[in-house]
Short mmCIF file of C-alpha atoms in Angstrom, two decimals:
data_model
loop_
_atom_site.label_atom_id
_atom_site.label_comp_id
_atom_site.label_asym_id
_atom_site.label_seq_id
_atom_site.Cartn_x
_atom_site.Cartn_y
_atom_site.Cartn_z
CA MET K 1 7.45 12.21 3.12
CA LYS K 2 9.72 11.61 -0.35
CA GLY K 3 8.04 8.94 -2.30
CA THR K 4 4.70 9.13 -0.75
CA THR K 5 1.95 8.06 -2.70
CA PHE K 6 -1.18 10.03 -4.21
CA PHE K 7 -4.28 9.80 -6.35
CA VAL K 8 -5.99 12.72 -8.03
CA LYS K 9 -10.14 12.21 -9.33
CA THR K 10 -11.19 14.89 -11.05
CA LEU K 11 -15.17 15.74 -11.43
CA GLY K 12 -16.48 18.56 -13.58
CA CYS K 13 -15.25 20.72 -16.12
CA LYS K 14 -11.96 21.31 -18.37
CA VAL K 15 -10.54 23.90 -16.23
CA ASN K 16 -10.92 21.52 -13.14
CA GLN K 17 -8.67 18.73 -15.37
CA ILE K 18 -5.89 21.47 -15.97
CA GLU K 19 -6.05 22.48 -12.24
CA SER K 20 -5.90 18.76 -11.42
CA ALA K 21 -2.92 18.15 -13.87
CA TYR K 22 -1.04 21.25 -12.00
CA ILE K 23 -1.46 19.44 -8.46
CA ILE K 24 -0.22 16.22 -9.93
CA GLU K 25 2.71 18.04 -11.64
CA SER K 26 3.48 20.23 -8.57
CA LEU K 27 3.10 16.84 -6.51
CA LEU K 28 5.49 14.81 -8.63
CA ARG K 29 8.13 17.72 -8.61
CA GLU K 30 8.22 17.73 -4.78
CA GLY K 31 9.13 13.97 -4.95
CA PHE K 32 5.41 12.39 -4.27
CA SER K 33 4.73 9.47 -6.31
CA PHE K 34 1.36 8.87 -8.42
CA SER K 35 -0.54 5.44 -7.49
CA SER K 36 -3.62 3.98 -7.79
CA GLU K 37 -6.98 4.86 -5.96
CA LYS K 38 -6.34 1.72 -3.51
CA GLU K 39 -2.79 1.93 -2.94
CA ALA K 40 -2.40 5.86 -2.38
CA LYS K 41 -1.54 7.19 1.08
CA ILE K 42 -3.13 10.49 -0.04
CA LEU K 43 -6.20 10.50 -1.89
CA ILE K 44 -7.23 13.96 -3.63
CA LEU K 45 -10.88 15.05 -5.08
CA ASN K 46 -10.78 17.97 -7.27
CA SER K 47 -14.87 18.44 -7.07
CA CYS K 48 -17.69 20.05 -8.96
CA ILE K 49 -21.14 21.31 -7.64
CA VAL K 50 -22.54 22.60 -11.15
CA THR K 51 -25.27 20.25 -10.57
CA ALA K 52 -26.72 18.09 -7.35
CA LYS K 53 -25.86 14.83 -9.23
CA ALA K 54 -22.02 16.35 -9.03
CA GLU K 55 -22.56 17.57 -5.37
CA ALA K 56 -23.87 13.92 -4.35
CA GLU K 57 -20.69 12.01 -6.22
CA THR K 58 -18.28 14.05 -4.05
CA ARG K 59 -20.11 13.09 -0.91
CA LYS K 60 -20.11 9.26 -2.28
CA ILE K 61 -16.29 9.64 -3.13
CA ILE K 62 -15.35 10.91 0.42
CA LYS K 63 -17.01 8.35 2.14
CA LYS K 64 -16.02 5.47 0.17
CA TRP K 65 -12.62 6.76 0.28
CA SER K 66 -12.72 6.85 4.23
CA LYS K 67 -12.99 2.99 3.85
CA LEU K 68 -9.43 2.88 2.24
CA ASN K 69 -6.18 2.55 3.85
CA SER K 70 -5.02 6.23 3.63
CA ASP K 71 -3.25 8.78 5.61
CA ILE K 72 -4.96 11.87 4.07
CA ILE K 73 -8.15 12.62 2.37
CA VAL K 74 -7.97 15.97 0.36
CA LEU K 75 -11.34 17.59 -0.82
CA ALA K 76 -10.69 20.60 -2.93
CA GLY K 77 -12.23 22.65 -5.48
CA CYS K 78 -15.77 23.74 -6.06
CA TYR K 79 -17.37 21.66 -3.18
CA SER K 80 -15.17 22.98 -0.64
CA GLN K 81 -15.04 26.34 -1.59
CA LYS K 82 -18.73 26.61 -0.80
CA PHE K 83 -19.65 23.78 1.37
CA PHE K 84 -16.45 23.47 3.65
CA LYS K 85 -18.82 23.84 6.74
CA GLU K 86 -21.00 20.78 5.35
CA ALA K 87 -17.59 18.71 4.53
CA GLU K 88 -16.59 19.50 8.07
CA GLU K 89 -19.62 18.09 9.36
CA LEU K 90 -19.63 14.97 6.92
CA ALA K 91 -16.15 14.35 8.53
CA LYS K 92 -17.22 14.48 11.88
CA LYS K 93 -20.60 12.46 11.14
CA ASN K 94 -19.07 9.52 9.43
CA ASN K 95 -15.89 9.51 11.44
CA ILE K 96 -13.99 10.46 8.63
CA ALA K 97 -10.29 10.85 9.96
CA ARG K 98 -7.66 13.18 8.28
CA LEU K 99 -9.76 15.04 6.05
CA LEU K 100 -7.95 18.04 4.70
CA ILE K 101 -10.45 20.65 3.08
CA LEU K 102 -9.05 23.18 0.46
CA GLY K 103 -10.62 26.13 -1.37
CA GLN K 104 -10.14 27.17 -4.87
CA LYS K 105 -6.80 29.12 -4.11
CA GLU K 106 -5.53 26.89 -1.62
CA LYS K 107 -5.21 23.85 -3.68
CA PHE K 108 -2.43 25.10 -5.46
CA ARG K 109 -0.13 25.39 -2.37
CA LEU K 110 -1.25 21.29 -1.56
CA PRO K 111 2.71 20.44 -1.72
CA LYS K 112 3.70 22.96 0.85
CA ILE K 113 0.53 22.55 2.99
CA LEU K 114 1.41 18.73 3.04
CA LYS K 115 4.77 19.20 3.88
CA ASP K 116 3.34 21.01 6.93
CA ILE K 117 1.01 18.75 7.90
CA PHE K 118 3.56 15.86 7.79
CA GLN K 119 6.01 17.72 9.94
CA ASN K 120 3.76 19.15 12.47
CA SER K 121 2.03 16.12 14.81
CA ASP K 122 -0.39 18.75 16.37
CA VAL K 123 -2.42 19.32 13.30
CA SER K 124 -6.12 18.71 14.17
CA PHE K 125 -8.56 17.34 11.78
CA PRO K 126 -10.92 18.23 9.70
CA LEU K 127 -8.43 20.92 8.58
CA VAL K 128 -10.22 23.81 6.62
CA LEU K 129 -8.28 26.07 4.73
CA VAL K 130 -10.75 28.24 2.18
CA GLY K 131 -10.34 31.89 1.72
CA ASP K 132 -12.56 34.39 -0.11
CA ILE K 133 -12.60 33.64 -3.68
CA SER K 134 -14.58 36.81 -4.21
CA GLN K 135 -11.63 38.97 -3.41
CA GLU K 136 -9.61 37.43 -6.12
CA LYS K 137 -8.52 40.07 -8.40
CA ILE K 138 -5.79 38.28 -10.84
CA CYS K 139 -6.10 34.98 -12.76
CA GLU K 140 -2.69 32.90 -11.77
CA PRO K 141 -1.15 31.31 -14.79
CA ILE K 142 -1.07 27.40 -14.69
CA ILE K 143 2.22 26.54 -16.52
CA LEU K 144 2.15 22.50 -17.11
CA HIS K 145 5.15 20.91 -18.33
CA ASN K 146 3.33 17.99 -19.63
CA PHE K 147 -0.66 17.53 -19.40
CA PHE K 148 -0.96 14.29 -17.34
CA LYS K 149 -2.29 11.21 -19.35
CA HIS K 150 -4.04 13.54 -22.14
CA SER K 151 -3.36 13.42 -25.93
CA ARG K 152 -4.94 17.10 -26.33
CA ALA K 153 -3.24 19.79 -24.63
CA PHE K 154 -5.70 22.11 -22.50
CA VAL K 155 -4.72 25.86 -21.67
CA LYS K 156 -6.82 27.59 -18.85
CA VAL K 157 -6.72 31.36 -20.01
CA GLN K 158 -9.71 32.59 -17.79
CA ASP K 159 -11.37 31.95 -14.44
CA GLY K 160 -14.52 33.30 -12.93
CA CYS K 161 -17.82 34.54 -14.02
CA ASP K 162 -19.69 37.91 -13.60
CA ASN K 163 -23.01 36.66 -15.11
CA PHE K 164 -24.90 35.78 -12.20
CA CYS K 165 -27.35 33.63 -14.21
CA THR K 166 -30.09 32.76 -11.82
CA TYR K 167 -29.86 28.98 -11.82
CA CYS K 168 -26.06 29.17 -11.62
CA ILE K 169 -23.68 28.75 -8.52
CA VAL K 170 -20.21 29.14 -10.49
CA PRO K 171 -19.74 32.83 -9.87
CA TYR K 172 -20.03 32.12 -5.99
CA VAL K 173 -17.17 29.43 -6.18
CA ARG K 174 -15.03 30.83 -9.00
CA GLY K 175 -15.25 34.25 -8.17
CA THR K 176 -15.14 37.14 -10.82
CA SER K 177 -13.77 36.82 -14.29
CA ARG K 178 -10.29 36.99 -14.24
CA SER K 179 -7.83 36.52 -17.30
CA VAL K 180 -4.67 35.46 -17.93
CA PRO K 181 -2.33 37.56 -19.87
CA SER K 182 -1.73 36.63 -23.50
CA GLU K 183 2.02 35.93 -22.86
CA LYS K 184 1.69 33.69 -20.49
CA VAL K 185 -0.98 31.76 -22.36
CA LEU K 186 1.64 31.62 -25.31
CA GLU K 187 4.42 30.47 -23.09
CA GLN K 188 2.26 27.49 -22.23
CA ILE K 189 1.34 26.98 -25.69
CA LYS K 190 4.95 26.98 -26.67
CA ILE K 191 5.75 24.20 -24.03
CA PHE K 192 3.01 21.85 -25.26
CA VAL K 193 4.00 22.43 -29.08
CA GLU K 194 7.57 21.46 -28.28
CA LYS K 195 6.18 18.46 -26.00
CA GLY K 196 4.68 17.42 -29.60
CA TYR K 197 1.02 18.23 -28.85
CA GLN K 198 -0.74 19.26 -32.07
CA GLU K 199 -4.23 20.20 -30.74
CA ILE K 200 -4.50 23.07 -28.42
CA VAL K 201 -7.58 23.49 -26.39
CA LEU K 202 -8.57 26.91 -25.09
CA THR K 203 -10.60 26.84 -21.78
CA GLY K 204 -11.96 28.97 -18.99
CA ILE K 205 -15.02 29.32 -16.92
CA HIS K 206 -16.70 32.16 -19.22
CA LEU K 207 -13.95 32.08 -22.23
CA GLY K 208 -15.55 34.81 -24.26
CA LYS K 209 -14.72 37.39 -21.56
CA TRP K 210 -10.95 36.87 -21.86
CA GLY K 211 -9.30 40.22 -21.71
CA GLN K 212 -11.83 42.30 -20.29
CA ASP K 213 -10.23 42.68 -16.83
CA LEU K 214 -6.78 43.58 -18.47
CA LYS K 215 -5.17 47.01 -18.91
CA PRO K 216 -5.48 47.81 -21.55
CA LYS K 217 -8.65 46.02 -22.27
CA GLN K 218 -8.30 43.46 -24.70
CA LYS K 219 -10.73 40.70 -26.94
CA LEU K 220 -10.59 37.14 -27.28
CA THR K 221 -9.78 37.70 -30.91
CA ASP K 222 -6.81 39.53 -29.93
CA LEU K 223 -5.62 36.45 -28.17
CA LEU K 224 -6.91 34.11 -30.87
CA TRP K 225 -4.73 36.05 -33.51
CA LYS K 226 -1.54 35.95 -31.55
CA ILE K 227 -2.11 32.17 -31.15
CA GLU K 228 -2.66 31.97 -34.79
CA GLU K 229 0.64 33.48 -35.61
CA TYR K 230 2.68 31.78 -33.41
CA LEU K 231 1.07 28.22 -34.89
CA LYS K 232 1.85 29.23 -38.36
CA SER K 233 5.21 30.17 -37.62
CA GLN K 234 5.68 26.17 -36.64
CA LYS K 235 4.85 25.46 -40.11
CA LYS K 236 3.07 21.97 -38.55
CA GLU K 237 -0.26 21.04 -38.49
CA PHE K 238 -2.43 22.07 -35.41
CA ASN K 239 -5.77 22.08 -34.17
CA LEU K 240 -6.96 25.10 -32.09
CA ARG K 241 -10.51 24.25 -30.29
CA LEU K 242 -12.27 26.49 -28.24
CA SER K 243 -14.23 24.87 -25.07
CA SER K 244 -17.30 27.27 -24.95
CA LEU K 245 -18.58 30.42 -26.21
CA GLU K 246 -21.63 32.53 -25.37
CA VAL K 247 -23.87 33.33 -28.24
CA ASN K 248 -23.84 36.92 -27.67
CA GLU K 249 -19.66 36.71 -27.61
CA ILE K 250 -19.67 35.22 -31.43
CA ASN K 251 -19.38 39.01 -33.09
CA ASN K 252 -18.16 40.14 -36.28
CA ASP K 253 -14.67 40.40 -35.25
CA PHE K 254 -14.82 36.34 -34.07
CA LEU K 255 -16.67 35.31 -37.35
CA ASP K 256 -13.78 37.07 -39.30
CA PHE K 257 -11.29 35.42 -37.50
CA ALA K 258 -13.22 31.96 -38.00
CA LYS K 259 -13.52 32.65 -41.84
CA LYS K 260 -9.72 33.09 -41.90
CA SER K 261 -7.99 31.20 -39.48
CA GLN K 262 -5.85 28.39 -40.63
CA PHE K 263 -6.44 26.16 -37.32
CA LEU K 264 -9.83 26.78 -35.77
CA VAL K 265 -11.46 23.62 -35.87
CA PRO K 266 -15.16 23.08 -36.84
CA HIS K 267 -16.70 22.39 -33.30
CA PHE K 268 -18.39 25.06 -31.13
CA HIS K 269 -20.09 24.31 -27.81
CA ILE K 270 -22.61 27.50 -27.45
CA PRO K 271 -24.92 27.17 -24.26
CA LEU K 272 -28.42 27.54 -24.99
CA GLN K 273 -30.27 26.67 -21.44
CA SER K 274 -33.65 27.50 -23.38
CA GLY K 275 -35.54 28.31 -26.58
CA SER K 276 -38.21 30.08 -24.60
CA ASN K 277 -37.04 33.68 -24.40
CA ARG K 278 -39.74 34.03 -21.25
CA ILE K 279 -37.34 31.57 -19.56
CA LEU K 280 -34.23 32.85 -20.85
CA ARG K 281 -35.45 36.16 -19.07
CA LEU K 282 -36.23 34.24 -15.60
CA MET K 283 -32.56 32.86 -16.09
CA LYS K 284 -31.17 36.26 -16.78
CA ARG K 285 -29.62 35.02 -20.11
CA HIS K 286 -28.98 37.88 -22.30
CA TYR K 287 -30.19 36.78 -25.39
CA THR K 288 -33.17 35.62 -27.42
CA LYS K 289 -33.55 32.56 -29.37
CA GLU K 290 -34.00 34.33 -32.73
CA GLN K 291 -30.29 35.79 -31.66
CA TYR K 292 -29.33 32.21 -30.96
CA MET K 293 -30.53 30.60 -34.20
CA GLU K 294 -29.20 33.36 -36.31
CA THR K 295 -25.71 33.50 -34.91
CA LEU K 296 -25.70 29.56 -35.29
CA LEU K 297 -26.78 29.90 -38.93
CA LYS K 298 -23.57 32.26 -39.35
CA LEU K 299 -21.32 29.97 -38.04
CA TYR K 300 -23.03 26.92 -40.06
CA GLU K 301 -22.52 28.84 -43.25
CA ILE K 302 -18.53 29.00 -42.64
CA PHE K 303 -18.47 25.45 -41.14
CA PRO K 304 -21.55 23.22 -42.50
CA TYR K 305 -19.72 20.13 -41.13
CA ALA K 306 -19.18 21.24 -37.99
CA THR K 307 -20.22 19.82 -34.37
CA PHE K 308 -22.39 22.25 -33.03
CA GLY K 309 -23.20 21.67 -29.02
CA ALA K 310 -25.06 23.36 -26.50
CA ASP K 311 -26.45 23.05 -22.76
CA VAL K 312 -30.17 22.59 -22.40
CA ILE K 313 -31.51 22.87 -18.81
CA VAL K 314 -35.14 21.24 -18.65
CA GLY K 315 -37.82 21.94 -16.21
CA PHE K 316 -36.64 25.40 -14.79
CA PRO K 317 -39.11 26.91 -12.65
CA GLY K 318 -42.12 28.21 -14.25
CA GLU K 319 -41.52 26.10 -17.79
CA LYS K 320 -44.60 25.39 -19.38
CA GLU K 321 -45.31 23.11 -22.25
CA GLU K 322 -45.24 25.90 -24.81
CA ASP K 323 -41.89 26.97 -23.03
CA PHE K 324 -40.63 23.58 -23.69
CA LYS K 325 -42.05 23.22 -27.32
CA HIS K 326 -40.09 26.68 -28.05
CA THR K 327 -36.51 24.68 -26.53
CA TYR K 328 -37.20 21.50 -28.90
CA GLU K 329 -37.92 23.53 -31.87
CA VAL K 330 -34.76 25.50 -31.28
CA CYS K 331 -32.98 22.11 -31.02
CA GLU K 332 -34.74 20.49 -33.76
CA LYS K 333 -34.58 23.11 -36.22
CA SER K 334 -30.98 24.87 -35.59
CA PRO K 335 -27.74 23.31 -36.73
CA LEU K 336 -27.11 21.84 -33.18
CA ASN K 337 -26.16 18.31 -33.09
CA TRP K 338 -24.88 17.78 -29.66
CA PHE K 339 -26.86 18.32 -26.51
CA HIS K 340 -25.94 18.26 -22.77
CA ILE K 341 -29.41 17.97 -21.17
CA PHE K 342 -29.28 19.05 -17.39
CA PRO K 343 -32.80 18.11 -15.29
CA PHE K 344 -32.85 21.69 -13.40
CA SER K 345 -31.37 21.04 -9.72
CA PRO K 346 -31.77 24.20 -7.64
CA ARG K 347 -28.32 25.54 -6.62
CA PRO K 348 -27.83 26.70 -2.72
CA GLY K 349 -27.79 30.64 -2.76
CA THR K 350 -28.80 31.22 -6.38
CA PRO K 351 -31.84 33.11 -6.74
CA ALA K 352 -33.65 30.16 -8.80
CA GLU K 353 -33.54 28.04 -5.60
CA LYS K 354 -36.40 30.16 -4.20
CA PHE K 355 -38.34 30.60 -7.33
CA THR K 356 -41.88 28.83 -7.08
CA ASP K 357 -43.76 27.30 -9.74
CA LYS K 358 -41.48 24.05 -9.69
CA VAL K 359 -41.84 21.79 -12.52
CA SER K 360 -42.59 17.96 -11.09
CA SER K 361 -39.49 15.36 -11.94
CA GLN K 362 -42.03 13.30 -13.95
CA ILE K 363 -42.53 16.18 -16.33
CA ILE K 364 -38.91 16.85 -16.49
CA LYS K 365 -38.01 13.27 -16.87
CA LYS K 366 -40.54 13.14 -19.84
CA ARG K 367 -38.93 16.19 -21.41
CA ALA K 368 -35.65 15.20 -21.22
CA LYS K 369 -36.23 11.74 -22.59
CA LEU K 370 -37.76 14.01 -25.80
CA LEU K 371 -34.83 15.77 -25.97
CA LYS K 372 -32.35 12.70 -25.59
CA GLU K 373 -34.57 11.15 -28.50
CA LEU K 374 -33.98 14.04 -30.71
CA PHE K 375 -30.26 14.43 -29.83
CA PHE K 376 -29.79 10.60 -30.99
CA LYS K 377 -31.50 10.94 -34.13
CA LYS K 378 -29.86 14.36 -35.20
CA ARG K 379 -26.66 12.79 -34.27
CA LYS K 380 -26.90 9.98 -36.18
CA ASN K 381 -27.85 11.69 -39.32
CA PHE K 382 -25.09 14.14 -38.30
CA LEU K 383 -22.73 11.11 -38.66
CA GLU K 384 -24.16 9.23 -41.52
CA LYS K 385 -23.64 12.51 -43.86
CA GLU K 386 -19.70 12.37 -42.62
CA ILE K 387 -19.37 8.65 -44.08
CA GLY K 388 -16.86 9.48 -47.15
CA GLU K 389 -15.64 12.58 -45.91
CA ILE K 390 -11.79 13.40 -45.30
CA ARG K 391 -11.11 14.75 -41.82
CA LYS K 392 -8.29 15.84 -39.55
CA VAL K 393 -8.20 13.48 -36.43
CA VAL K 394 -5.67 13.40 -33.11
CA LEU K 395 -4.41 9.91 -32.08
CA GLU K 396 -5.51 9.56 -28.61
CA TYR K 397 -4.54 5.94 -27.66
CA PHE K 398 -4.22 2.52 -29.06
CA ASP K 399 -7.16 0.39 -27.88
CA GLU K 400 -6.17 -3.29 -27.70
CA THR K 401 -9.84 -4.60 -27.68
CA LYS K 402 -10.72 -3.31 -30.99
CA ASN K 403 -6.98 -3.48 -32.48
CA MET K 404 -7.46 0.30 -33.54
CA TRP K 405 -6.29 3.66 -32.62
CA ARG K 406 -8.96 5.74 -30.54
CA ALA K 407 -8.92 9.41 -32.08
CA LEU K 408 -10.84 12.47 -32.05
CA SER K 409 -11.65 14.14 -35.44
CA GLU K 410 -11.30 17.96 -35.87
CA ASN K 411 -15.26 18.21 -36.01
CA TYR K 412 -15.45 16.34 -32.65
CA ILE K 413 -16.45 12.61 -33.72
CA SER K 414 -14.99 9.76 -31.85
CA THR K 415 -12.92 7.79 -34.36
CA PHE K 416 -11.27 4.47 -34.61
CA VAL K 417 -8.43 3.93 -37.29
CA LYS K 418 -6.45 1.00 -38.25
CA LEU K 419 -2.69 1.72 -38.27
CA ASN K 420 0.40 -0.56 -38.69
CA ASN K 421 2.14 1.20 -36.08
CA LYS K 422 1.04 0.76 -32.48
CA GLU K 423 3.70 2.57 -30.49
CA ASN K 424 3.01 5.22 -28.14
CA GLU K 425 5.03 7.69 -30.16
CA LEU K 426 2.19 8.41 -32.43
CA LYS K 427 -0.11 9.61 -29.45
CA ARG K 428 -1.02 13.54 -29.87
CA LYS K 429 -0.10 13.46 -33.58
CA ILE K 430 -2.55 14.51 -36.22
CA ILE K 431 -3.54 12.25 -39.37
CA LYS K 432 -6.20 12.29 -42.12
CA VAL K 433 -8.58 9.99 -42.39
CA LYS K 434 -11.56 8.89 -44.69
CA PHE K 435 -14.54 8.11 -42.69
CA ILE K 436 -15.98 4.64 -44.36
CA GLU K 437 -18.64 3.39 -41.74
CA LEU K 438 -20.74 4.26 -38.79
CA LYS K 439 -20.66 2.05 -35.10
CA GLU K 440 -23.02 3.07 -32.77
CA ASP K 441 -21.93 6.36 -31.87
CA TYR K 442 -18.34 6.60 -33.38
CA LEU K 443 -17.11 6.39 -36.98
CA ILE K 444 -14.53 4.33 -38.49
CA GLY K 445 -11.67 5.69 -40.42
CA ASP K 446 -9.19 4.70 -42.88
CA PHE K 447 -5.72 6.26 -42.93
CA ILE K 448 -4.80 8.41 -45.66
CA LYS K 449 -1.43 7.65 -46.59
CA ASP K 450 -0.22 10.97 -48.32
CA PHE K 451 -0.34 13.08 -45.22
CA GLN K 452 2.27 14.39 -43.10
CA ASN K 453 3.08 11.86 -40.53
CA LYS K 454 5.05 9.19 -42.67
CA LYS K 455 5.64 7.10 -39.30
CA VAL K 456 2.26 5.50 -39.35
#
């Protein structure tokens, strides 16, 4: 078994990426070897079902992998947590030999499960190991010692969601909201800082709920201030990025932190979903479009050069032309300059699946097209305004085709930078650049030579 090759593919969110990195690290520690998709003997898919498209992609990958020369196919994550019976039927119907189906908890025991399988010739497939995620009361810390193939360090601080929005399947496959204790979060951040990472990205399924389940109860800003103090003590340049926050969690405490923080970057992903108060009520979203606009403007006053991103659902059941008009107006008139547009797809087991008054696919496509056009226009205007500005960027990798370093700016702009040094040691470093030119959807930046990293 030692030296057995494996490959991991990840679909979905940043939390999934962290969990996949943990699976990779734990397998490497046990003597397995990472390999390519075509050559690996163990193929592992960490799946997503947040949309019908992600669900279909999962099935497509499993079918494709069944034609490769692997010994075991592992289906883990959200799809297998919800649809383990369907996965079992998929294996039987398509003659997929040796399919291992793991739920959210079980995927973290993969090395032991694989060892048991290799040592037991009587195991029958498909093998289903899926527990009841709704009974989970703690968030087991994931401590990584490197973040496999990443230049920015993602830190999982929370899991699960208690909101039960009518369209969303996430609470059913992730369980209730659970927090990683602050000392464990700091332990992970310290490891990453020692490894040379200069950008820390805090992630969770519902990040703003961090600390609510701890005893005594804590707030996200309590954690943020602790991280701020630790990063200050290192006397280096860092970025602290937040993956996503609900608008009603951006309160005075958070705004105070945003004003005073030395490390918080100007990039905020704040789901909108709809600009119609009527549709927001049907979705069981606990805010109004007025609250959304007001909060974004408060953040905009602090960070006028920030990327403001949002998820927007188009074609929710009952969405009239007037409702879509309100959504369009919020996207147009607010500081939003980055949209993730999701055509509504009913998720099995959610209340919205049974809602009547469906919107036709033709109307959904038309409305999504209008929002995409608005997004491209607003993003282009935002990028053009950035030309001439000086920003921090994290170096990600050297792009041989462009003969430049690929980087990501503090305000979430894809950037390419010309540097004399092509060595991999620069990966993860923060430098400063002056934006000089817009190309397609990215900016070209000139290195500012009087900044901290002298080696570039």
